[in-house]
């Protein structure tokens, strides 16, 4: 066994079907009585239903959560927190909604109950990314780690087919990079393998029937496992590239992860051969990077950066930004090789 350091993060997790009904009890258990429910415009109805369900415990609904947590939206929401005298937030939605809850917690220290409806994994991390003047900055602080996560599988049945695959691949990306992380440790690596396997098992079944509850349950469990990986250990070139592409070129979050992951994995293949074996085993394939590419491709996800809105002329700038302050990576960051990686991802070449 290699020497390692492991830091556990405090969190309470409720996982099951129909668990949304437990939200009121969880608010009371935190000693709170005035919950502000957060969601996106798209999930407004769901938010309204939760407000109605919470009755006197809810003081309002803020439904303008936006991807990449723009600071203007946070300011607007903080005004609502103040005017409603909310003493906790309940984030109901994907990473964008959870990001807003974290931003409110960062500014106010209010406790958060989060009810994730995608597989992005933000609920399990002490990480917050915020955007100001087109620049995304990320910080890690226990202040933003949600106190309670309620996973309700029923809420994920409506996640559209395309987003199910890309959000699942987004989750897998956390586990892949946790396996070759500088601070990898045996507990998180076990969880990473389990997370990859659960999602890889689930996606084909959800593709056939989006309301397959067992498959949805596997996917959501996998999302939690992968989110814990993201929260526990440092990430590498894959996340650096995705932050660059999302933050500076406005590419969509989960889709970008999906396209880049096979290529980032291939980039590190020779530097982390044992990790490649573990990823391949979890996927049930021979070749890790190809297996990741095929998992996305077979289930209808875009596999090229060109298809998700990147311009070829932006590749040079992306290489420059990604190499300027790189995260630790098992293989050294070489601008020429990163350019090749991005060119392959741009054209959608199978690794
Ligand atoms: P999202 O939250 O932006 O959701 C995309 C759209 O899908 C929204 O309109 C949302 O309302 C809708 N949606 C969500 N769940 C649904 C469901 N079950 N049924 C129907 N529609 C649904 O997308 P995301 O990929 O979950 O989150 C992306 C954001 O999360 C990015 O800003 C990213 O930076 C952040 N993120 C942060 C962390 C972290 O640790 N800080 C981790 C992962 C992602």
CSV table of C-alpha atoms and ligand atoms in Angstrom, one decimal:
chain,number,residue,atom,x,y,z
A,1,UNK,CA,0.0,0.0,0.0
A,2,UNK,CA,1.3,3.4,-1.0
A,3,UNK,CA,1.3,6.1,1.8
A,4,UNK,CA,-1.7,8.4,1.7
A,5,UNK,CA,-3.6,11.2,3.4
A,6,UNK,CA,-7.4,11.1,3.6
A,7,UNK,CA,-9.6,13.9,4.8
A,8,UNK,CA,-13.3,13.0,5.3
A,9,UNK,CA,-15.9,15.6,4.6
A,10,UNK,CA,-18.9,16.0,6.9
A,11,UNK,CA,-22.3,15.5,5.2
A,12,UNK,CA,-25.7,13.9,5.7
A,13,UNK,CA,-27.0,11.9,2.7
A,14,UNK,CA,-30.5,10.7,2.2
A,15,UNK,CA,-30.9,8.4,-0.8
A,16,UNK,CA,-34.1,6.8,-2.1
A,17,UNK,CA,-37.3,7.1,-4.0
A,18,UNK,CA,-39.9,9.8,-3.0
A,19,UNK,CA,-37.4,11.3,-0.5
A,20,UNK,CA,-38.4,14.8,-1.4
A,21,UNK,CA,-41.1,14.5,1.2
A,22,UNK,CA,-38.4,14.4,3.9
A,23,UNK,CA,-37.3,18.0,3.1
A,24,UNK,CA,-39.5,19.5,5.9
A,25,UNK,CA,-38.0,17.2,8.5
A,26,UNK,CA,-34.5,18.0,7.4
A,27,UNK,CA,-35.1,21.8,7.6
A,28,UNK,CA,-36.4,21.4,11.2
A,29,UNK,CA,-33.5,19.1,12.1
A,30,UNK,CA,-31.1,21.9,11.1
A,31,UNK,CA,-33.0,24.2,13.5
A,32,UNK,CA,-34.4,26.3,10.6
A,33,UNK,CA,-37.8,27.6,9.9
A,34,UNK,CA,-37.6,29.9,6.9
A,35,UNK,CA,-36.4,28.2,3.8
A,36,UNK,CA,-35.8,29.9,0.5
A,37,UNK,CA,-36.2,27.4,-2.3
A,38,UNK,CA,-33.9,27.8,-5.3
A,39,UNK,CA,-34.3,26.5,-8.8
A,40,UNK,CA,-33.9,27.4,-12.5
A,41,UNK,CA,-36.7,29.0,-14.7
A,42,UNK,CA,-37.0,25.6,-16.4
A,43,UNK,CA,-37.7,23.8,-13.1
A,44,UNK,CA,-40.0,26.6,-11.7
A,45,UNK,CA,-43.0,24.3,-11.4
A,46,UNK,CA,-41.1,21.7,-9.4
A,47,UNK,CA,-39.9,24.6,-7.1
A,48,UNK,CA,-43.4,25.8,-6.7
A,49,UNK,CA,-44.6,22.3,-5.7
A,50,UNK,CA,-41.9,22.1,-3.1
A,51,UNK,CA,-42.8,25.6,-1.7
A,52,UNK,CA,-46.4,24.4,-1.4
A,53,UNK,CA,-45.3,21.1,0.2
A,54,UNK,CA,-43.2,23.0,2.8
A,55,UNK,CA,-46.1,25.3,3.8
A,56,UNK,CA,-45.1,27.6,6.6
A,57,UNK,CA,-41.5,26.5,6.4
A,58,UNK,CA,-41.0,28.1,3.0
A,59,UNK,CA,-40.5,31.9,2.7
A,60,UNK,CA,-40.3,32.0,-1.1
A,61,UNK,CA,-38.9,30.7,-4.4
A,62,UNK,CA,-36.0,32.2,-6.3
A,63,UNK,CA,-36.0,30.6,-9.8
A,64,UNK,CA,-33.3,32.4,-11.6
A,65,UNK,CA,-30.3,30.0,-11.0
A,66,UNK,CA,-27.9,30.3,-14.0
A,67,UNK,CA,-25.0,28.2,-15.2
A,68,UNK,CA,-21.5,29.0,-13.9
A,69,UNK,CA,-22.9,31.1,-11.0
A,70,UNK,CA,-22.7,34.6,-12.3
A,71,UNK,CA,-22.1,37.0,-9.4
A,72,UNK,CA,-24.9,39.3,-10.6
A,73,UNK,CA,-27.4,36.5,-10.1
A,74,UNK,CA,-26.0,35.8,-6.6
A,75,UNK,CA,-26.3,39.5,-5.7
A,76,UNK,CA,-30.0,39.4,-6.8
A,77,UNK,CA,-30.6,36.2,-4.8
A,78,UNK,CA,-28.9,37.7,-1.7
A,79,UNK,CA,-31.4,40.5,-1.9
A,80,UNK,CA,-34.2,38.0,-1.7
A,81,UNK,CA,-32.5,36.2,1.2
A,82,UNK,CA,-32.5,39.5,3.1
A,83,UNK,CA,-36.0,40.6,2.2
A,84,UNK,CA,-37.5,37.2,3.1
A,85,UNK,CA,-35.3,36.8,6.2
A,86,UNK,CA,-34.6,33.2,5.1
A,87,UNK,CA,-32.5,31.2,7.5
A,88,UNK,CA,-31.7,28.3,5.1
A,89,UNK,CA,-31.7,27.5,1.4
A,90,UNK,CA,-33.1,24.5,-0.4
A,91,UNK,CA,-31.5,24.1,-3.8
A,92,UNK,CA,-33.6,21.9,-6.0
A,93,UNK,CA,-32.0,21.2,-9.4
A,94,UNK,CA,-28.7,20.6,-11.2
A,95,UNK,CA,-25.2,22.0,-10.6
A,96,UNK,CA,-26.3,25.5,-11.6
A,97,UNK,CA,-28.9,25.7,-8.8
A,98,UNK,CA,-26.6,24.0,-6.3
A,99,UNK,CA,-23.9,26.6,-7.3
A,100,UNK,CA,-26.3,29.4,-6.4
A,101,UNK,CA,-27.0,27.8,-3.0
A,102,UNK,CA,-23.3,27.5,-2.4
A,103,UNK,CA,-22.7,31.2,-3.4
A,104,UNK,CA,-25.4,32.2,-0.9
A,105,UNK,CA,-23.8,30.1,1.8
A,106,UNK,CA,-20.4,31.6,1.0
A,107,UNK,CA,-21.8,35.1,1.6
A,108,UNK,CA,-24.2,34.4,4.5
A,109,UNK,CA,-23.2,31.1,6.2
A,110,UNK,CA,-26.8,29.9,5.8
A,111,UNK,CA,-27.2,26.1,5.9
A,112,UNK,CA,-28.0,24.3,2.7
A,113,UNK,CA,-30.2,21.4,1.9
A,114,UNK,CA,-29.6,20.3,-1.7
A,115,UNK,CA,-31.8,18.1,-3.8
A,116,UNK,CA,-29.8,17.2,-7.0
A,117,UNK,CA,-31.7,16.4,-10.2
A,118,UNK,CA,-28.7,15.8,-12.5
A,119,UNK,CA,-25.5,13.8,-12.1
A,120,UNK,CA,-23.0,16.8,-12.0
A,121,UNK,CA,-21.9,16.0,-8.4
A,122,UNK,CA,-21.6,19.5,-7.0
A,123,UNK,CA,-23.7,18.6,-4.0
A,124,UNK,CA,-20.9,16.5,-2.5
A,125,UNK,CA,-18.1,19.1,-2.9
A,126,UNK,CA,-16.7,22.1,-0.9
A,127,UNK,CA,-16.0,23.7,-4.3
A,128,UNK,CA,-17.6,26.8,-5.8
A,129,UNK,CA,-17.0,28.2,-9.3
A,130,UNK,CA,-18.2,31.8,-9.9
A,131,UNK,CA,-18.2,33.9,-13.0
A,132,UNK,CA,-17.5,37.7,-13.1
A,133,UNK,CA,-16.8,39.7,-16.2
A,134,UNK,CA,-16.5,36.5,-18.3
A,135,UNK,CA,-13.9,35.0,-16.0
A,136,UNK,CA,-14.6,31.9,-14.0
A,137,UNK,CA,-12.8,31.4,-10.7
A,138,UNK,CA,-13.0,28.4,-8.4
A,139,UNK,CA,-12.4,28.1,-4.7
A,140,UNK,CA,-12.5,25.3,-2.2
A,141,UNK,CA,-14.0,26.1,1.3
A,142,UNK,CA,-16.0,24.1,3.8
A,143,UNK,CA,-18.3,27.1,4.0
A,144,UNK,CA,-20.0,26.0,0.7
A,145,UNK,CA,-20.3,22.2,1.5
A,146,UNK,CA,-24.0,21.5,1.8
A,147,UNK,CA,-25.2,20.2,5.2
A,148,UNK,CA,-27.7,17.8,3.8
A,149,UNK,CA,-28.2,16.1,0.4
A,150,UNK,CA,-31.5,14.5,-0.4
A,151,UNK,CA,-31.3,12.2,-3.4
A,152,UNK,CA,-34.7,11.5,-4.8
A,153,UNK,CA,-34.4,9.1,-7.8
A,154,UNK,CA,-38.0,10.1,-8.9
A,155,UNK,CA,-36.8,13.6,-9.7
A,156,UNK,CA,-34.3,12.3,-12.2
A,157,UNK,CA,-36.8,10.5,-14.4
A,158,UNK,CA,-37.5,13.7,-16.3
A,159,UNK,CA,-33.8,14.4,-17.1
A,160,UNK,CA,-33.8,14.4,-21.0
A,161,UNK,CA,-32.0,11.6,-22.8
A,162,UNK,CA,-29.1,13.8,-24.1
A,163,UNK,CA,-28.5,15.4,-20.7
A,164,UNK,CA,-28.6,12.0,-19.0
A,165,UNK,CA,-25.6,10.9,-21.0
A,166,UNK,CA,-23.6,14.1,-20.8
A,167,UNK,CA,-24.3,14.6,-17.1
A,168,UNK,CA,-23.4,10.9,-16.5
A,169,UNK,CA,-20.1,11.4,-18.4
A,170,UNK,CA,-19.5,14.6,-16.3
A,171,UNK,CA,-19.7,12.5,-13.2
A,172,UNK,CA,-17.4,9.8,-14.6
A,173,UNK,CA,-14.8,12.5,-15.3
A,174,UNK,CA,-14.5,13.2,-11.6
A,175,UNK,CA,-13.9,9.5,-10.9
A,176,UNK,CA,-11.4,9.1,-13.7
A,177,UNK,CA,-9.3,12.0,-12.5
A,178,UNK,CA,-9.6,10.9,-8.9
A,179,UNK,CA,-8.0,7.6,-9.8
A,180,UNK,CA,-4.8,9.3,-11.1
A,181,UNK,CA,-4.9,12.3,-8.7
A,182,UNK,CA,-1.8,13.4,-6.9
A,183,UNK,CA,-3.6,12.8,-3.6
A,184,UNK,CA,-5.4,9.6,-4.7
A,185,UNK,CA,-6.2,7.3,-1.7
A,186,UNK,CA,-7.6,3.8,-1.5
A,187,UNK,CA,-11.1,4.7,-0.2
A,188,UNK,CA,-11.7,7.3,-2.9
A,189,UNK,CA,-10.3,5.1,-5.6
A,190,UNK,CA,-12.7,2.3,-4.6
A,191,UNK,CA,-15.6,4.7,-4.8
A,192,UNK,CA,-14.3,6.0,-8.1
A,193,UNK,CA,-14.4,2.5,-9.6
A,194,UNK,CA,-17.9,1.9,-8.2
A,195,UNK,CA,-19.1,5.2,-9.5
A,196,UNK,CA,-17.9,4.7,-13.0
A,197,UNK,CA,-19.3,1.1,-13.1
A,198,UNK,CA,-22.7,2.2,-11.8
A,199,UNK,CA,-23.1,5.0,-14.4
A,200,UNK,CA,-21.7,2.8,-17.2
A,201,UNK,CA,-24.2,0.1,-16.3
A,202,UNK,CA,-27.1,2.6,-16.0
A,203,UNK,CA,-26.7,4.6,-19.2
A,204,UNK,CA,-27.6,1.9,-21.7
A,205,UNK,CA,-30.7,0.9,-19.7
A,206,UNK,CA,-31.8,4.5,-19.4
A,207,UNK,CA,-31.3,4.9,-23.1
A,208,UNK,CA,-33.8,2.2,-23.7
A,209,UNK,CA,-36.3,3.4,-21.1
A,210,UNK,CA,-35.7,6.8,-19.5
A,211,UNK,CA,-38.1,5.9,-16.7
A,212,UNK,CA,-36.3,2.7,-15.7
A,213,UNK,CA,-36.2,3.3,-11.9
A,214,UNK,CA,-33.5,0.8,-11.1
A,215,UNK,CA,-31.2,2.2,-13.8
A,216,UNK,CA,-31.9,5.8,-12.6
A,217,UNK,CA,-31.1,4.7,-9.1
A,218,UNK,CA,-27.8,3.2,-10.2
A,219,UNK,CA,-27.0,6.4,-12.1
A,220,UNK,CA,-27.8,8.7,-9.1
A,221,UNK,CA,-25.8,6.5,-6.8
A,222,UNK,CA,-22.9,6.7,-9.3
A,223,UNK,CA,-23.3,10.5,-9.4
A,224,UNK,CA,-22.9,10.7,-5.6
A,225,UNK,CA,-19.9,8.4,-5.6
A,226,UNK,CA,-18.2,10.4,-8.3
A,227,UNK,CA,-19.1,13.7,-6.6
A,228,UNK,CA,-17.5,12.5,-3.4
A,229,UNK,CA,-14.3,11.8,-5.5
A,230,UNK,CA,-14.4,15.4,-6.9
A,231,UNK,CA,-14.8,16.8,-3.3
A,232,UNK,CA,-12.0,14.7,-1.8
A,233,UNK,CA,-9.0,14.8,-4.1
A,234,UNK,CA,-7.4,17.2,-6.7
A,235,UNK,CA,-8.3,17.1,-10.4
A,236,UNK,CA,-6.0,17.3,-13.4
A,237,UNK,CA,-5.8,18.2,-17.1
A,238,UNK,CA,-9.3,17.1,-17.9
A,239,UNK,CA,-10.9,19.5,-15.4
A,240,UNK,CA,-8.5,22.3,-16.3
A,241,UNK,CA,-9.4,22.0,-20.0
A,242,UNK,CA,-13.1,21.9,-19.2
A,243,UNK,CA,-12.9,25.0,-16.9
A,244,UNK,CA,-11.0,26.8,-19.7
A,245,UNK,CA,-13.5,25.8,-22.4
A,246,UNK,CA,-16.5,26.6,-20.3
A,247,UNK,CA,-15.2,29.7,-18.6
A,248,UNK,CA,-13.5,31.4,-21.5
A,249,UNK,CA,-15.4,30.1,-24.6
A,250,UNK,CA,-18.8,29.6,-23.0
A,251,UNK,CA,-19.1,26.0,-24.1
A,252,UNK,CA,-21.8,24.0,-22.3
A,253,UNK,CA,-20.6,22.3,-19.1
A,254,UNK,CA,-21.7,18.6,-19.3
A,255,UNK,CA,-21.3,18.4,-23.1
A,256,UNK,CA,-17.7,19.7,-22.8
A,257,UNK,CA,-16.8,17.1,-20.2
A,258,UNK,CA,-18.2,14.4,-22.4
A,259,UNK,CA,-16.2,15.4,-25.4
A,260,UNK,CA,-12.9,16.0,-23.7
A,261,UNK,CA,-12.8,13.1,-21.3
A,262,UNK,CA,-11.7,10.3,-23.7
A,263,UNK,CA,-8.9,12.5,-25.0
A,264,UNK,CA,-7.7,13.6,-21.5
A,265,UNK,CA,-7.7,10.0,-20.5
A,266,UNK,CA,-5.7,9.0,-23.6
A,267,UNK,CA,-3.3,11.8,-22.8
A,268,UNK,CA,-2.5,10.2,-19.4
A,269,UNK,CA,-2.7,6.6,-20.5
A,270,UNK,CA,1.1,5.9,-20.6
A,271,UNK,CA,1.7,7.8,-17.3
A,272,UNK,CA,-1.0,5.9,-15.4
A,273,UNK,CA,-1.3,2.4,-16.9
A,274,UNK,CA,-2.8,0.8,-13.7
A,275,UNK,CA,-5.4,3.5,-13.5
A,276,UNK,CA,-6.3,2.8,-17.2
A,277,UNK,CA,-6.9,-0.9,-16.2
A,278,UNK,CA,-9.2,0.1,-13.4
A,279,UNK,CA,-11.2,2.5,-15.6
A,280,UNK,CA,-11.5,-0.2,-18.3
A,281,UNK,CA,-12.5,-2.8,-15.7
A,282,UNK,CA,-15.2,-0.5,-14.4
A,283,UNK,CA,-16.5,0.2,-17.9
A,284,UNK,CA,-16.3,-3.5,-18.8
A,285,UNK,CA,-14.1,-2.8,-21.8
A,286,UNK,CA,-10.5,-3.5,-23.0
A,287,UNK,CA,-9.4,0.2,-23.5
A,288,UNK,CA,-10.2,3.0,-21.1
A,289,UNK,CA,-10.2,6.0,-23.4
A,290,UNK,CA,-12.0,4.2,-26.3
A,291,UNK,CA,-14.5,2.8,-23.8
A,292,UNK,CA,-15.3,6.3,-22.6
A,293,UNK,CA,-15.7,7.6,-26.2
A,294,UNK,CA,-18.0,4.7,-27.1
A,295,UNK,CA,-20.1,5.1,-24.0
A,296,UNK,CA,-20.9,8.7,-25.0
A,297,UNK,CA,-21.1,8.0,-28.7
A,298,UNK,CA,-23.4,5.0,-28.5
A,299,UNK,CA,-25.9,6.9,-26.4
A,300,UNK,CA,-26.3,9.9,-28.6
A,301,UNK,CA,-23.9,12.5,-27.1
A,302,UNK,CA,-21.9,14.8,-29.2
A,303,UNK,CA,-18.3,13.7,-29.4
A,304,UNK,CA,-16.6,16.7,-31.0
A,305,UNK,CA,-16.0,20.3,-29.7
A,306,UNK,CA,-17.0,21.6,-33.2
A,307,UNK,CA,-20.5,20.1,-32.6
A,308,UNK,CA,-20.9,21.9,-29.3
A,309,UNK,CA,-20.0,25.3,-30.6
A,310,UNK,CA,-16.3,25.7,-30.4
A,311,UNK,CA,-14.5,27.6,-33.2
A,312,UNK,CA,-11.3,26.1,-34.6
A,313,UNK,CA,-9.6,29.5,-34.3
A,314,UNK,CA,-10.1,29.3,-30.5
A,315,UNK,CA,-7.8,26.2,-30.1
A,316,UNK,CA,-4.6,28.2,-29.8
A,317,UNK,CA,-6.1,30.5,-27.1
A,318,UNK,CA,-7.4,27.5,-25.2
A,319,UNK,CA,-4.0,25.8,-25.3
A,320,UNK,CA,-2.4,29.0,-24.0
A,321,UNK,CA,-4.9,29.4,-21.1
A,322,UNK,CA,-4.8,25.7,-20.1
A,323,UNK,CA,-1.0,25.6,-20.0
A,324,UNK,CA,-0.6,29.0,-18.3
A,325,UNK,CA,-1.4,27.7,-14.8
A,326,UNK,CA,-1.9,24.0,-15.1
A,327,UNK,CA,-3.2,21.7,-12.4
A,328,UNK,CA,-0.9,18.8,-11.3
A,329,UNK,CA,-1.2,16.0,-13.9
A,330,UNK,CA,0.4,12.5,-14.1
A,331,UNK,CA,1.9,13.3,-17.5
A,332,UNK,CA,3.7,16.7,-17.7
A,333,UNK,CA,1.7,19.4,-19.5
A,334,UNK,CA,3.3,20.0,-22.9
A,335,UNK,CA,1.7,22.7,-25.0
A,336,UNK,CA,2.2,20.7,-28.3
A,337,UNK,CA,0.6,17.6,-26.9
A,338,UNK,CA,-2.3,19.6,-25.4
A,339,UNK,CA,-2.9,21.2,-28.8
A,340,UNK,CA,-3.0,17.7,-30.3
A,341,UNK,CA,-5.5,16.6,-27.6
A,342,UNK,CA,-7.7,19.6,-28.3
A,343,UNK,CA,-7.5,19.1,-32.1
A,344,UNK,CA,-8.6,15.5,-31.7
A,345,UNK,CA,-11.4,16.6,-29.4
A,346,UNK,CA,-12.3,19.3,-31.9
A,347,UNK,CA,-12.7,16.9,-34.7
A,348,UNK,CA,-14.3,14.1,-32.6
A,349,UNK,CA,-11.6,11.5,-33.4
A,350,UNK,CA,-11.9,8.2,-31.5
A,351,UNK,CA,-8.8,8.0,-29.3
B,1,LIG,P1,-27.7,22.6,-14.9
B,1,LIG,O1,-27.9,22.6,-13.4
B,1,LIG,O2,-27.4,23.9,-15.6
B,1,LIG,O3,-29.1,22.0,-15.6
B,1,LIG,C1,-29.3,22.2,-17.0
B,1,LIG,C2,-30.8,22.3,-17.3
B,1,LIG,O4,-31.4,21.1,-17.0
B,1,LIG,C3,-31.4,23.4,-16.4
B,1,LIG,O5,-32.4,24.1,-17.2
B,1,LIG,C4,-32.1,22.6,-15.3
B,1,LIG,O6,-33.2,23.2,-14.8
B,1,LIG,C5,-32.5,21.3,-16.1
B,1,LIG,N1,-32.7,20.1,-15.3
B,1,LIG,C6,-32.0,19.7,-14.2
B,1,LIG,N2,-32.4,18.6,-13.8
B,1,LIG,C7,-33.5,18.2,-14.5
B,1,LIG,C8,-34.4,17.1,-14.5
B,1,LIG,N3,-34.2,16.1,-13.6
B,1,LIG,N4,-35.4,17.1,-15.4
B,1,LIG,C9,-35.5,18.1,-16.3
B,1,LIG,N5,-34.7,19.1,-16.4
B,1,LIG,C10,-33.7,19.2,-15.5
B,1,LIG,O7,-26.7,21.5,-15.4
B,1,LIG,P2,-25.6,20.7,-14.6
B,1,LIG,O8,-24.7,20.1,-15.6
B,1,LIG,O9,-26.2,19.9,-13.5
B,1,LIG,O10,-24.7,21.8,-13.8
B,1,LIG,C11,-23.7,22.6,-14.4
B,1,LIG,C12,-23.2,23.6,-13.5
B,1,LIG,O11,-22.7,22.9,-12.3
B,1,LIG,C13,-22.0,24.4,-14.0
B,1,LIG,O12,-22.1,25.7,-13.7
B,1,LIG,C14,-20.8,23.7,-13.3
B,1,LIG,O13,-19.7,24.6,-13.2
B,1,LIG,C15,-21.4,23.4,-12.0
B,1,LIG,N6,-20.7,22.2,-11.3
B,1,LIG,C16,-20.1,22.6,-10.1
B,1,LIG,C17,-19.4,21.5,-9.4
B,1,LIG,C18,-18.7,21.9,-8.1
B,1,LIG,O14,-18.3,21.0,-7.4
B,1,LIG,N7,-18.7,23.1,-7.7
B,1,LIG,C19,-19.4,20.2,-9.9
B,1,LIG,C20,-20.1,19.9,-11.0
B,1,LIG,C21,-20.7,21.0,-11.7
